Amino acid sequence: MTNLESAVERCVAHEEIRQLIARYCHYVRTRQVSAILQLYTPDGVFDMPANMADGGVRSGQQAIEETFRDNLESMDPWPFTHNHVIEMDGPDDARGFVYTEFRIGSDKLRLGFIGVYEDRYQRVDNIWKFHTRKLTALDVPA
């Protein structure tokens, strides 16, 4: 593989991972739980901080599904992400940091949390997915 081909592959991987994040925000906002689950590997992990709804580590799609089903309706989140850092660890593995802010629709779109996701991504059947997603978030006072 030439340097140019390698650079193009990295650029494509970065864009596909950015789209993974964008789809995640869209599916959270539109409460499409089954679509959110498709963004995770079968053994995926979601780690949510204790200061947000029912915090803790969720391993596997069933546990992740329960968390989103239990919390999306009451919170009505409007997630916004930015400042995405992606590091490639191999052709099918990457890690990244994504800064985020959550507005709470059920509270007149008040800025409720700011934070950062620490992600591990895996390419499964040529599709980038979350393997682990750990959110660290701070409450924003009303």
mmCIF file of N, CA and C in Angstrom:
data_model
loop_
_atom_site.group_PDB
_atom_site.id
_atom_site.type_symbol
_atom_site.label_atom_id
_atom_site.label_comp_id
_atom_site.label_asym_id
_atom_site.label_seq_id
_atom_site.Cartn_x
_atom_site.Cartn_y
_atom_site.Cartn_z
ATOM 1 N N MET A 1 0.853 -1.177 0.000
ATOM 2 C CA MET A 1 0.000 0.000 0.000
ATOM 3 C C MET A 1 0.899 1.240 0.000
ATOM 4 N N THR A 2 0.565 2.187 -0.850
ATOM 5 C CA THR A 2 1.355 3.417 -0.932
ATOM 6 C C THR A 2 0.989 4.353 0.211
ATOM 7 N N ASN A 3 1.823 5.346 0.414
ATOM 8 C CA ASN A 3 1.536 6.359 1.443
ATOM 9 C C ASN A 3 0.222 7.071 1.150
ATOM 10 N N LEU A 4 -0.036 7.343 -0.119
ATOM 11 C CA LEU A 4 -1.274 8.018 -0.496
ATOM 12 C C LEU A 4 -2.486 7.134 -0.188
ATOM 13 N N GLU A 5 -2.409 5.869 -0.535
ATOM 14 C CA GLU A 5 -3.525 4.947 -0.243
ATOM 15 C C GLU A 5 -3.764 4.843 1.260
ATOM 16 N N SER A 6 -2.686 4.775 2.013
ATOM 17 C CA SER A 6 -2.796 4.702 3.472
ATOM 18 C C SER A 6 -3.431 5.975 4.035
ATOM 19 N N ALA A 7 -3.026 7.120 3.520
ATOM 20 C CA ALA A 7 -3.588 8.399 3.981
ATOM 21 C C ALA A 7 -5.071 8.485 3.638
ATOM 22 N N VAL A 8 -5.439 8.043 2.456
ATOM 23 C CA VAL A 8 -6.847 8.063 2.055
ATOM 24 C C VAL A 8 -7.658 7.126 2.958
ATOM 25 N N GLU A 9 -7.137 5.940 3.250
ATOM 26 C CA GLU A 9 -7.845 5.010 4.147
ATOM 27 C C GLU A 9 -8.058 5.625 5.523
ATOM 28 N N ARG A 10 -7.047 6.308 6.062
ATOM 29 C CA ARG A 10 -7.189 6.966 7.366
ATOM 30 C C ARG A 10 -8.240 8.062 7.312
ATOM 31 N N CYS A 11 -8.239 8.855 6.256
ATOM 32 C CA CYS A 11 -9.234 9.919 6.109
ATOM 33 C C CYS A 11 -10.644 9.344 6.027
ATOM 34 N N VAL A 12 -10.812 8.275 5.280
ATOM 35 C CA VAL A 12 -12.125 7.634 5.170
ATOM 36 C C VAL A 12 -12.542 7.091 6.528
ATOM 37 N N ALA A 13 -11.635 6.436 7.245
ATOM 38 C CA ALA A 13 -11.962 5.903 8.579
ATOM 39 C C ALA A 13 -12.365 7.032 9.520
ATOM 40 N N HIS A 14 -11.628 8.136 9.503
ATOM 41 C CA HIS A 14 -11.966 9.275 10.372
ATOM 42 C C HIS A 14 -13.368 9.792 10.061
ATOM 43 N N GLU A 15 -13.690 9.931 8.786
ATOM 44 C CA GLU A 15 -15.016 10.435 8.420
ATOM 45 C C GLU A 15 -16.108 9.446 8.813
ATOM 46 N N GLU A 16 -15.882 8.168 8.632
ATOM 47 C CA GLU A 16 -16.882 7.172 9.024
ATOM 48 C C GLU A 16 -17.101 7.186 10.533
ATOM 49 N N ILE A 17 -16.044 7.392 11.310
ATOM 50 C CA ILE A 17 -16.179 7.479 12.766
ATOM 51 C C ILE A 17 -16.929 8.760 13.139
ATOM 52 N N ARG A 18 -16.646 9.862 12.472
ATOM 53 C CA ARG A 18 -17.395 11.101 12.729
ATOM 54 C C ARG A 18 -18.887 10.898 12.439
ATOM 55 N N GLN A 19 -19.202 10.181 11.377
ATOM 56 C CA GLN A 19 -20.595 9.898 11.052
ATOM 57 C C GLN A 19 -21.236 8.984 12.098
ATOM 58 N N LEU A 20 -20.467 8.074 12.674
ATOM 59 C CA LEU A 20 -20.952 7.233 13.766
ATOM 60 C C LEU A 20 -21.418 8.118 14.920
ATOM 61 N N ILE A 21 -20.613 9.119 15.272
ATOM 62 C CA ILE A 21 -20.959 10.052 16.352
ATOM 63 C C ILE A 21 -22.205 10.854 15.988
ATOM 64 N N ALA A 22 -22.273 11.331 14.761
ATOM 65 C CA ALA A 22 -23.432 12.123 14.329
ATOM 66 C C ALA A 22 -24.706 11.284 14.363
ATOM 67 N N ARG A 23 -24.622 10.033 13.900
ATOM 68 C CA ARG A 23 -25.800 9.157 13.946
ATOM 69 C C ARG A 23 -26.217 8.894 15.390
ATOM 70 N N TYR A 24 -25.241 8.696 16.262
ATOM 71 C CA TYR A 24 -25.537 8.479 17.679
ATOM 72 C C TYR A 24 -26.356 9.651 18.227
ATOM 73 N N CYS A 25 -25.902 10.881 17.994
ATOM 74 C CA CYS A 25 -26.631 12.060 18.479
ATOM 75 C C CYS A 25 -28.031 12.128 17.877
ATOM 76 N N HIS A 26 -28.135 11.860 16.592
ATOM 77 C CA HIS A 26 -29.442 11.902 15.934
ATOM 78 C C HIS A 26 -30.381 10.850 16.520
ATOM 79 N N TYR A 27 -29.882 9.647 16.713
ATOM 80 C CA TYR A 27 -30.737 8.576 17.244
ATOM 81 C C TYR A 27 -31.112 8.820 18.703
ATOM 82 N N VAL A 28 -30.203 9.385 19.490
ATOM 83 C CA VAL A 28 -30.545 9.750 20.871
ATOM 84 C C VAL A 28 -31.625 10.822 20.848
ATOM 85 N N ARG A 29 -31.432 11.841 20.026
ATOM 86 C CA ARG A 29 -32.405 12.934 19.967
ATOM 87 C C ARG A 29 -33.784 12.449 19.525
ATOM 88 N N THR A 30 -33.820 11.543 18.551
ATOM 89 C CA THR A 30 -35.093 11.073 18.008
ATOM 90 C C THR A 30 -35.574 9.790 18.692
ATOM 91 N N ARG A 31 -34.866 9.404 19.738
ATOM 92 C CA ARG A 31 -35.249 8.263 20.600
ATOM 93 C C ARG A 31 -35.389 6.952 19.827
ATOM 94 N N GLN A 32 -34.480 6.699 18.928
ATOM 95 C CA GLN A 32 -34.478 5.470 18.144
ATOM 96 C C GLN A 32 -33.549 4.452 18.812
ATOM 97 N N VAL A 33 -34.045 3.812 19.844
ATOM 98 C CA VAL A 33 -33.225 2.924 20.653
ATOM 99 C C VAL A 33 -32.654 1.772 19.833
ATOM 100 N N SER A 34 -33.454 1.154 18.989
ATOM 101 C CA SER A 34 -32.940 0.028 18.199
ATOM 102 C C SER A 34 -31.820 0.484 17.261
ATOM 103 N N ALA A 35 -31.916 1.706 16.737
ATOM 104 C CA ALA A 35 -30.852 2.237 15.880
ATOM 105 C C ALA A 35 -29.591 2.520 16.695
ATOM 106 N N ILE A 36 -29.752 3.016 17.925
ATOM 107 C CA ILE A 36 -28.595 3.238 18.802
ATOM 108 C C ILE A 36 -27.859 1.931 19.023
ATOM 109 N N LEU A 37 -28.591 0.868 19.279
ATOM 110 C CA LEU A 37 -27.966 -0.429 19.550
ATOM 111 C C LEU A 37 -27.140 -0.921 18.370
ATOM 112 N N GLN A 38 -27.561 -0.613 17.158
ATOM 113 C CA GLN A 38 -26.825 -1.040 15.969
ATOM 114 C C GLN A 38 -25.473 -0.332 15.846
ATOM 115 N N LEU A 39 -25.280 0.734 16.597
ATOM 116 C CA LEU A 39 -24.020 1.465 16.575
ATOM 117 C C LEU A 39 -22.963 0.837 17.482
ATOM 118 N N TYR A 40 -23.361 -0.143 18.300
ATOM 119 C CA TYR A 40 -22.459 -0.820 19.225
ATOM 120 C C TYR A 40 -22.103 -2.208 18.718
ATOM 121 N N THR A 41 -20.907 -2.661 19.057
ATOM 122 C CA THR A 41 -20.557 -4.055 18.810
ATOM 123 C C THR A 41 -21.431 -4.921 19.709
ATOM 124 N N PRO A 42 -21.616 -6.207 19.371
ATOM 125 C CA PRO A 42 -22.460 -7.070 20.217
ATOM 126 C C PRO A 42 -22.014 -7.107 21.683
ATOM 127 N N ASP A 43 -20.716 -6.970 21.933
ATOM 128 C CA ASP A 43 -20.193 -6.977 23.304
ATOM 129 C C ASP A 43 -19.877 -5.563 23.785
ATOM 130 N N GLY A 44 -20.530 -4.579 23.187
ATOM 131 C CA GLY A 44 -20.258 -3.193 23.508
ATOM 132 C C GLY A 44 -20.536 -2.834 24.951
ATOM 133 N N VAL A 45 -19.900 -1.739 25.384
ATOM 134 C CA VAL A 45 -20.032 -1.250 26.757
ATOM 135 C C VAL A 45 -20.342 0.244 26.712
ATOM 136 N N PHE A 46 -21.326 0.657 27.511
ATOM 137 C CA PHE A 46 -21.641 2.075 27.691
ATOM 138 C C PHE A 46 -21.514 2.375 29.174
ATOM 139 N N ASP A 47 -20.682 3.342 29.508
ATOM 140 C CA ASP A 47 -20.420 3.714 30.901
ATOM 141 C C ASP A 47 -20.911 5.150 31.093
ATOM 142 N N MET A 48 -21.979 5.280 31.870
ATOM 143 C CA MET A 48 -22.608 6.581 32.088
ATOM 144 C C MET A 48 -22.340 7.024 33.530
ATOM 145 N N PRO A 49 -22.014 8.301 33.743
ATOM 146 C CA PRO A 49 -21.692 8.749 35.101
ATOM 147 C C PRO A 49 -22.908 8.740 36.028
ATOM 148 N N ALA A 50 -22.626 8.634 37.298
ATOM 149 C CA ALA A 50 -23.684 8.545 38.311
ATOM 150 C C ALA A 50 -24.548 9.807 38.367
ATOM 151 N N ASN A 51 -24.013 10.945 37.947
ATOM 152 C CA ASN A 51 -24.805 12.178 38.028
ATOM 153 C C ASN A 51 -25.794 12.321 36.867
ATOM 154 N N MET A 52 -25.836 11.350 35.979
ATOM 155 C CA MET A 52 -26.793 11.379 34.870
ATOM 156 C C MET A 52 -27.719 10.176 34.982
ATOM 157 N N ALA A 53 -28.974 10.417 35.240
ATOM 158 C CA ALA A 53 -30.003 9.363 35.288
ATOM 159 C C ALA A 53 -29.519 8.172 36.107
ATOM 160 N N ASP A 54 -29.529 6.998 35.535
ATOM 161 C CA ASP A 54 -29.091 5.777 36.227
ATOM 162 C C ASP A 54 -27.673 5.440 35.801
ATOM 163 N N GLY A 55 -26.703 6.076 36.435
ATOM 164 C CA GLY A 55 -25.314 5.906 36.045
ATOM 165 C C GLY A 55 -24.794 4.501 36.269
ATOM 166 N N GLY A 56 -23.667 4.210 35.633
ATOM 167 C CA GLY A 56 -23.000 2.931 35.791
ATOM 168 C C GLY A 56 -22.610 2.321 34.461
ATOM 169 N N VAL A 57 -21.926 1.187 34.541
ATOM 170 C CA VAL A 57 -21.438 0.484 33.363
ATOM 171 C C VAL A 57 -22.511 -0.462 32.854
ATOM 172 N N ARG A 58 -22.774 -0.392 31.551
ATOM 173 C CA ARG A 58 -23.731 -1.289 30.895
ATOM 174 C C ARG A 58 -22.960 -2.119 29.886
ATOM 175 N N SER A 59 -22.936 -3.414 30.069
ATOM 176 C CA SER A 59 -22.215 -4.315 29.163
ATOM 177 C C SER A 59 -23.204 -5.129 28.362
ATOM 178 N N GLY A 60 -23.027 -5.138 27.046
ATOM 179 C CA GLY A 60 -23.894 -5.905 26.172
ATOM 180 C C GLY A 60 -25.099 -5.100 25.734
ATOM 181 N N GLN A 61 -25.643 -5.501 24.601
ATOM 182 C CA GLN A 61 -26.711 -4.714 24.010
ATOM 183 C C GLN A 61 -27.993 -4.695 24.832
ATOM 184 N N GLN A 62 -28.306 -5.753 25.543
ATOM 185 C CA GLN A 62 -29.535 -5.751 26.346
ATOM 186 C C GLN A 62 -29.449 -4.704 27.458
ATOM 187 N N ALA A 63 -28.328 -4.642 28.144
ATOM 188 C CA ALA A 63 -28.163 -3.663 29.223
ATOM 189 C C ALA A 63 -28.145 -2.231 28.668
ATOM 190 N N ILE A 64 -27.502 -2.048 27.518
ATOM 191 C CA ILE A 64 -27.480 -0.727 26.890
ATOM 192 C C ILE A 64 -28.897 -0.334 26.482
ATOM 193 N N GLU A 65 -29.634 -1.277 25.915
ATOM 194 C CA GLU A 65 -31.011 -1.004 25.503
ATOM 195 C C GLU A 65 -31.868 -0.566 26.683
ATOM 196 N N GLU A 66 -31.766 -1.254 27.801
ATOM 197 C CA GLU A 66 -32.554 -0.904 28.989
ATOM 198 C C GLU A 66 -32.250 0.517 29.446
ATOM 199 N N THR A 67 -30.985 0.892 29.426
ATOM 200 C CA THR A 67 -30.593 2.235 29.856
ATOM 201 C C THR A 67 -31.231 3.299 28.981
ATOM 202 N N PHE A 68 -31.143 3.123 27.668
ATOM 203 C CA PHE A 68 -31.711 4.131 26.777
ATOM 204 C C PHE A 68 -33.233 4.141 26.842
ATOM 205 N N ARG A 69 -33.850 2.986 26.900
ATOM 206 C CA ARG A 69 -35.317 2.945 26.987
ATOM 207 C C ARG A 69 -35.812 3.619 28.267
ATOM 208 N N ASP A 70 -35.080 3.439 29.360
ATOM 209 C CA ASP A 70 -35.495 3.998 30.648
ATOM 210 C C ASP A 70 -35.282 5.508 30.741
ATOM 211 N N ASN A 71 -34.318 6.054 30.003
ATOM 212 C CA ASN A 71 -33.909 7.433 30.249
ATOM 213 C C ASN A 71 -34.220 8.437 29.138
ATOM 214 N N LEU A 72 -34.359 7.996 27.912
ATOM 215 C CA LEU A 72 -34.546 8.966 26.827
ATOM 216 C C LEU A 72 -35.856 9.729 26.933
ATOM 217 N N GLU A 73 -36.914 9.042 27.275
ATOM 218 C CA GLU A 73 -38.225 9.684 27.313
ATOM 219 C C GLU A 73 -38.282 10.778 28.387
ATOM 220 N N SER A 74 -37.844 10.459 29.586
ATOM 221 C CA SER A 74 -37.961 11.426 30.678
ATOM 222 C C SER A 74 -36.993 12.601 30.515
ATOM 223 N N MET A 75 -35.825 12.352 29.967
ATOM 224 C CA MET A 75 -34.821 13.398 29.860
ATOM 225 C C MET A 75 -35.025 14.266 28.606
ATOM 226 N N ASP A 76 -35.507 13.672 27.535
ATOM 227 C CA ASP A 76 -35.657 14.367 26.253
ATOM 228 C C ASP A 76 -34.358 15.101 25.892
ATOM 229 N N PRO A 77 -33.247 14.349 25.724
ATOM 230 C CA PRO A 77 -31.950 14.986 25.504
ATOM 231 C C PRO A 77 -31.781 15.565 24.103
ATOM 232 N N TRP A 78 -31.049 16.644 24.055
ATOM 233 C CA TRP A 78 -30.611 17.271 22.814
ATOM 234 C C TRP A 78 -29.084 17.294 22.881
ATOM 235 N N PRO A 79 -28.414 16.233 22.405
ATOM 236 C CA PRO A 79 -26.950 16.174 22.516
ATOM 237 C C PRO A 79 -26.265 16.925 21.368
ATOM 238 N N PHE A 80 -25.207 17.640 21.704
ATOM 239 C CA PHE A 80 -24.384 18.334 20.718
ATOM 240 C C PHE A 80 -22.939 17.952 20.982
ATOM 241 N N THR A 81 -22.233 17.526 19.933
ATOM 242 C CA THR A 81 -20.843 17.095 20.094
ATOM 243 C C THR A 81 -19.922 17.946 19.231
ATOM 244 N N HIS A 82 -18.670 18.038 19.684
ATOM 245 C CA HIS A 82 -17.659 18.812 18.969
ATOM 246 C C HIS A 82 -16.286 18.420 19.482
ATOM 247 N N ASN A 83 -15.258 19.021 18.910
ATOM 248 C CA ASN A 83 -13.870 18.771 19.321
ATOM 249 C C ASN A 83 -13.561 17.275 19.358
ATOM 250 N N HIS A 84 -13.702 16.635 18.226
ATOM 251 C CA HIS A 84 -13.502 15.194 18.123
ATOM 252 C C HIS A 84 -12.043 14.896 17.805
ATOM 253 N N VAL A 85 -11.412 14.090 18.657
ATOM 254 C CA VAL A 85 -10.036 13.647 18.459
ATOM 255 C C VAL A 85 -10.089 12.155 18.174
ATOM 256 N N ILE A 86 -9.486 11.731 17.068
ATOM 257 C CA ILE A 86 -9.492 10.316 16.674
ATOM 258 C C ILE A 86 -8.050 9.864 16.496
ATOM 259 N N GLU A 87 -7.721 8.735 17.101
ATOM 260 C CA GLU A 87 -6.407 8.109 16.952
ATOM 261 C C GLU A 87 -6.613 6.700 16.419
ATOM 262 N N MET A 88 -5.967 6.388 15.306
ATOM 263 C CA MET A 88 -6.065 5.055 14.734
ATOM 264 C C MET A 88 -5.070 4.141 15.438
ATOM 265 N N ASP A 89 -5.536 2.979 15.886
ATOM 266 C CA ASP A 89 -4.668 1.986 16.514
ATOM 267 C C ASP A 89 -4.376 0.827 15.580
ATOM 268 N N GLY A 90 -5.068 0.766 14.472
ATOM 269 C CA GLY A 90 -4.898 -0.284 13.481
ATOM 270 C C GLY A 90 -5.964 -0.086 12.426
ATOM 271 N N PRO A 91 -6.005 -0.942 11.421
ATOM 272 C CA PRO A 91 -6.983 -0.752 10.348
ATOM 273 C C PRO A 91 -8.435 -0.914 10.809
ATOM 274 N N ASP A 92 -8.648 -1.638 11.903
ATOM 275 C CA ASP A 92 -10.008 -1.898 12.382
ATOM 276 C C ASP A 92 -10.233 -1.464 13.822
ATOM 277 N N ASP A 93 -9.299 -0.710 14.380
ATOM 278 C CA ASP A 93 -9.390 -0.265 15.770
ATOM 279 C C ASP A 93 -8.966 1.190 15.872
ATOM 280 N N ALA A 94 -9.722 1.946 16.669
ATOM 281 C CA ALA A 94 -9.393 3.354 16.898
ATOM 282 C C ALA A 94 -9.922 3.758 18.259
ATOM 283 N N ARG A 95 -9.466 4.896 18.706
ATOM 284 C CA ARG A 95 -9.960 5.463 19.962
ATOM 285 C C ARG A 95 -10.151 6.945 19.753
ATOM 286 N N GLY A 96 -10.953 7.543 20.627
ATOM 287 C CA GLY A 96 -11.187 8.966 20.453
ATOM 288 C C GLY A 96 -11.800 9.614 21.673
ATOM 289 N N PHE A 97 -11.798 10.931 21.621
ATOM 290 C CA PHE A 97 -12.439 11.758 22.628
ATOM 291 C C PHE A 97 -13.397 12.687 21.895
ATOM 292 N N VAL A 98 -14.602 12.814 22.429
ATOM 293 C CA VAL A 98 -15.634 13.654 21.822
ATOM 294 C C VAL A 98 -16.226 14.518 22.934
ATOM 295 N N TYR A 99 -16.094 15.824 22.794
ATOM 296 C CA TYR A 99 -16.655 16.725 23.796
ATOM 297 C C TYR A 99 -18.128 16.953 23.488
ATOM 298 N N THR A 100 -18.922 17.093 24.547
ATOM 299 C CA THR A 100 -20.365 17.133 24.354
ATOM 300 C C THR A 100 -21.033 18.088 25.326
ATOM 301 N N GLU A 101 -22.193 18.528 24.940
ATOM 302 C CA GLU A 101 -23.085 19.254 25.840
ATOM 303 C C GLU A 101 -24.489 18.713 25.607
ATOM 304 N N PHE A 102 -25.234 18.584 26.686
ATOM 305 C CA PHE A 102 -26.596 18.067 26.633
ATOM 306 C C PHE A 102 -27.572 19.150 27.067
ATOM 307 N N ARG A 103 -28.483 19.435 26.213
ATOM 308 C CA ARG A 103 -29.603 20.289 26.594
ATOM 309 C C ARG A 103 -30.768 19.371 26.937
ATOM 310 N N ILE A 104 -31.531 19.753 27.932
ATOM 311 C CA ILE A 104 -32.603 18.921 28.454
ATOM 312 C C ILE A 104 -33.935 19.465 27.953
ATOM 313 N N GLY A 105 -34.541 18.750 27.012
ATOM 314 C CA GLY A 105 -35.803 19.186 26.419
ATOM 315 C C GLY A 105 -36.923 19.279 27.434
ATOM 316 N N SER A 106 -36.913 18.382 28.419
ATOM 317 C CA SER A 106 -37.968 18.402 29.429
ATOM 318 C C SER A 106 -37.791 19.547 30.429
ATOM 319 N N ASP A 107 -36.709 20.320 30.285
ATOM 320 C CA ASP A 107 -36.450 21.471 31.157
ATOM 321 C C ASP A 107 -36.170 22.712 30.293
ATOM 322 N N LYS A 108 -37.020 22.943 29.296
ATOM 323 C CA LYS A 108 -36.959 24.134 28.428
ATOM 324 C C LYS A 108 -35.608 24.283 27.733
ATOM 325 N N LEU A 109 -35.007 23.148 27.352
ATOM 326 C CA LEU A 109 -33.720 23.089 26.654
ATOM 327 C C LEU A 109 -32.570 23.688 27.456
ATOM 328 N N ARG A 110 -32.703 23.634 28.762
ATOM 329 C CA ARG A 110 -31.622 24.102 29.643
ATOM 330 C C ARG A 110 -30.374 23.252 29.407
ATOM 331 N N LEU A 111 -29.194 23.887 29.414
ATOM 332 C CA LEU A 111 -27.936 23.157 29.344
ATOM 333 C C LEU A 111 -27.776 22.411 30.659
ATOM 334 N N GLY A 112 -27.894 21.096 30.608
ATOM 335 C CA GLY A 112 -27.864 20.293 31.823
ATOM 336 C C GLY A 112 -26.505 19.719 32.163
ATOM 337 N N PHE A 113 -25.746 19.327 31.128
ATOM 338 C CA PHE A 113 -24.466 18.668 31.341
ATOM 339 C C PHE A 113 -23.488 19.084 30.257
ATOM 340 N N ILE A 114 -22.214 19.119 30.618
ATOM 341 C CA ILE A 114 -21.134 19.180 29.646
ATOM 342 C C ILE A 114 -20.224 18.009 29.961
ATOM 343 N N GLY A 115 -19.533 17.504 28.960
ATOM 344 C CA GLY A 115 -18.690 16.362 29.242
ATOM 345 C C GLY A 115 -17.852 15.935 28.065
ATOM 346 N N VAL A 116 -17.265 14.768 28.235
ATOM 347 C CA VAL A 116 -16.431 14.179 27.196
ATOM 348 C C VAL A 116 -16.684 12.672 27.158
ATOM 349 N N TYR A 117 -16.826 12.159 25.953
ATOM 350 C CA TYR A 117 -16.882 10.717 25.734
ATOM 351 C C TYR A 117 -15.464 10.229 25.470
ATOM 352 N N GLU A 118 -15.096 9.147 26.104
ATOM 353 C CA GLU A 118 -13.859 8.448 25.787
ATOM 354 C C GLU A 118 -14.285 7.158 25.093
ATOM 355 N N ASP A 119 -13.979 7.046 23.812
ATOM 356 C CA ASP A 119 -14.494 5.958 22.979
ATOM 357 C C ASP A 119 -13.400 5.023 22.496
ATOM 358 N N ARG A 120 -13.794 3.773 22.319
ATOM 359 C CA ARG A 120 -13.010 2.781 21.573
ATOM 360 C C ARG A 120 -13.904 2.336 20.425
ATOM 361 N N TYR A 121 -13.370 2.375 19.220
ATOM 362 C CA TYR A 121 -14.136 2.019 18.028
ATOM 363 C C TYR A 121 -13.552 0.755 17.415
ATOM 364 N N GLN A 122 -14.428 -0.060 16.838
ATOM 365 C CA GLN A 122 -13.997 -1.238 16.089
ATOM 366 C C GLN A 122 -14.750 -1.284 14.773
ATOM 367 N N ARG A 123 -14.035 -1.690 13.732
ATOM 368 C CA ARG A 123 -14.696 -1.889 12.445
ATOM 369 C C ARG A 123 -15.111 -3.355 12.376
ATOM 370 N N VAL A 124 -16.432 -3.558 12.275
ATOM 371 C CA VAL A 124 -17.023 -4.896 12.220
ATOM 372 C C VAL A 124 -17.752 -5.020 10.886
ATOM 373 N N ASP A 125 -17.380 -6.019 10.105
ATOM 374 C CA ASP A 125 -17.974 -6.185 8.773
ATOM 375 C C ASP A 125 -17.919 -4.877 7.982
ATOM 376 N N ASN A 126 -16.772 -4.203 8.075
ATOM 377 C CA ASN A 126 -16.480 -2.967 7.355
ATOM 378 C C ASN A 126 -17.331 -1.773 7.811
ATOM 379 N N ILE A 127 -17.912 -1.842 9.009
ATOM 380 C CA ILE A 127 -18.701 -0.736 9.569
ATOM 381 C C ILE A 127 -18.113 -0.378 10.932
ATOM 382 N N TRP A 128 -17.819 0.907 11.138
ATOM 383 C CA TRP A 128 -17.290 1.364 12.415
ATOM 384 C C TRP A 128 -18.408 1.392 13.457
ATOM 385 N N LYS A 129 -18.080 0.860 14.656
ATOM 386 C CA LYS A 129 -19.035 0.802 15.762
ATOM 387 C C LYS A 129 -18.325 1.172 17.060
ATOM 388 N N PHE A 130 -19.131 1.467 18.062
ATOM 389 C CA PHE A 130 -18.580 1.676 19.404
ATOM 390 C C PHE A 130 -18.296 0.311 20.022
ATOM 391 N N HIS A 131 -17.106 0.154 20.551
ATOM 392 C CA HIS A 131 -16.840 -1.010 21.388
ATOM 393 C C HIS A 131 -17.015 -0.621 22.849
ATOM 394 N N THR A 132 -16.441 0.515 23.218
ATOM 395 C CA THR A 132 -16.700 1.077 24.553
ATOM 396 C C THR A 132 -16.944 2.572 24.401
ATOM 397 N N ARG A 133 -17.828 3.063 25.241
ATOM 398 C CA ARG A 133 -18.173 4.489 25.246
ATOM 399 C C ARG A 133 -18.327 4.888 26.705
ATOM 400 N N LYS A 134 -17.373 5.688 27.196
ATOM 401 C CA LYS A 134 -17.419 6.143 28.594
ATOM 402 C C LYS A 134 -17.648 7.646 28.604
ATOM 403 N N LEU A 135 -18.699 8.051 29.267
ATOM 404 C CA LEU A 135 -19.026 9.466 29.368
ATOM 405 C C LEU A 135 -18.673 9.981 30.757
ATOM 406 N N THR A 136 -17.919 11.058 30.768
ATOM 407 C CA THR A 136 -17.664 11.801 31.995
ATOM 408 C C THR A 136 -18.361 13.147 31.811
ATOM 409 N N ALA A 137 -19.228 13.500 32.749
ATOM 410 C CA ALA A 137 -20.022 14.715 32.570
ATOM 411 C C ALA A 137 -20.127 15.493 33.879
ATOM 412 N N LEU A 138 -20.245 16.792 33.725
ATOM 413 C CA LEU A 138 -20.431 17.702 34.850
ATOM 414 C C LEU A 138 -21.817 18.339 34.724
ATOM 415 N N ASP A 139 -22.499 18.431 35.851
ATOM 416 C CA ASP A 139 -23.776 19.146 35.871
ATOM 417 C C ASP A 139 -23.519 20.639 35.645
ATOM 418 N N VAL A 140 -24.425 21.262 34.920
ATOM 419 C CA VAL A 140 -24.388 22.712 34.772
ATOM 420 C C VAL A 140 -25.533 23.258 35.625
ATOM 421 N N PRO A 141 -25.235 24.087 36.611
ATOM 422 C CA PRO A 141 -26.293 24.596 37.475
ATOM 423 C C PRO A 141 -27.361 25.360 36.677
ATOM 424 N N ALA A 142 -28.589 25.249 37.127
ATOM 425 C CA ALA A 142 -29.708 25.933 36.449
ATOM 426 C C ALA A 142 -29.555 27.430 36.575
#
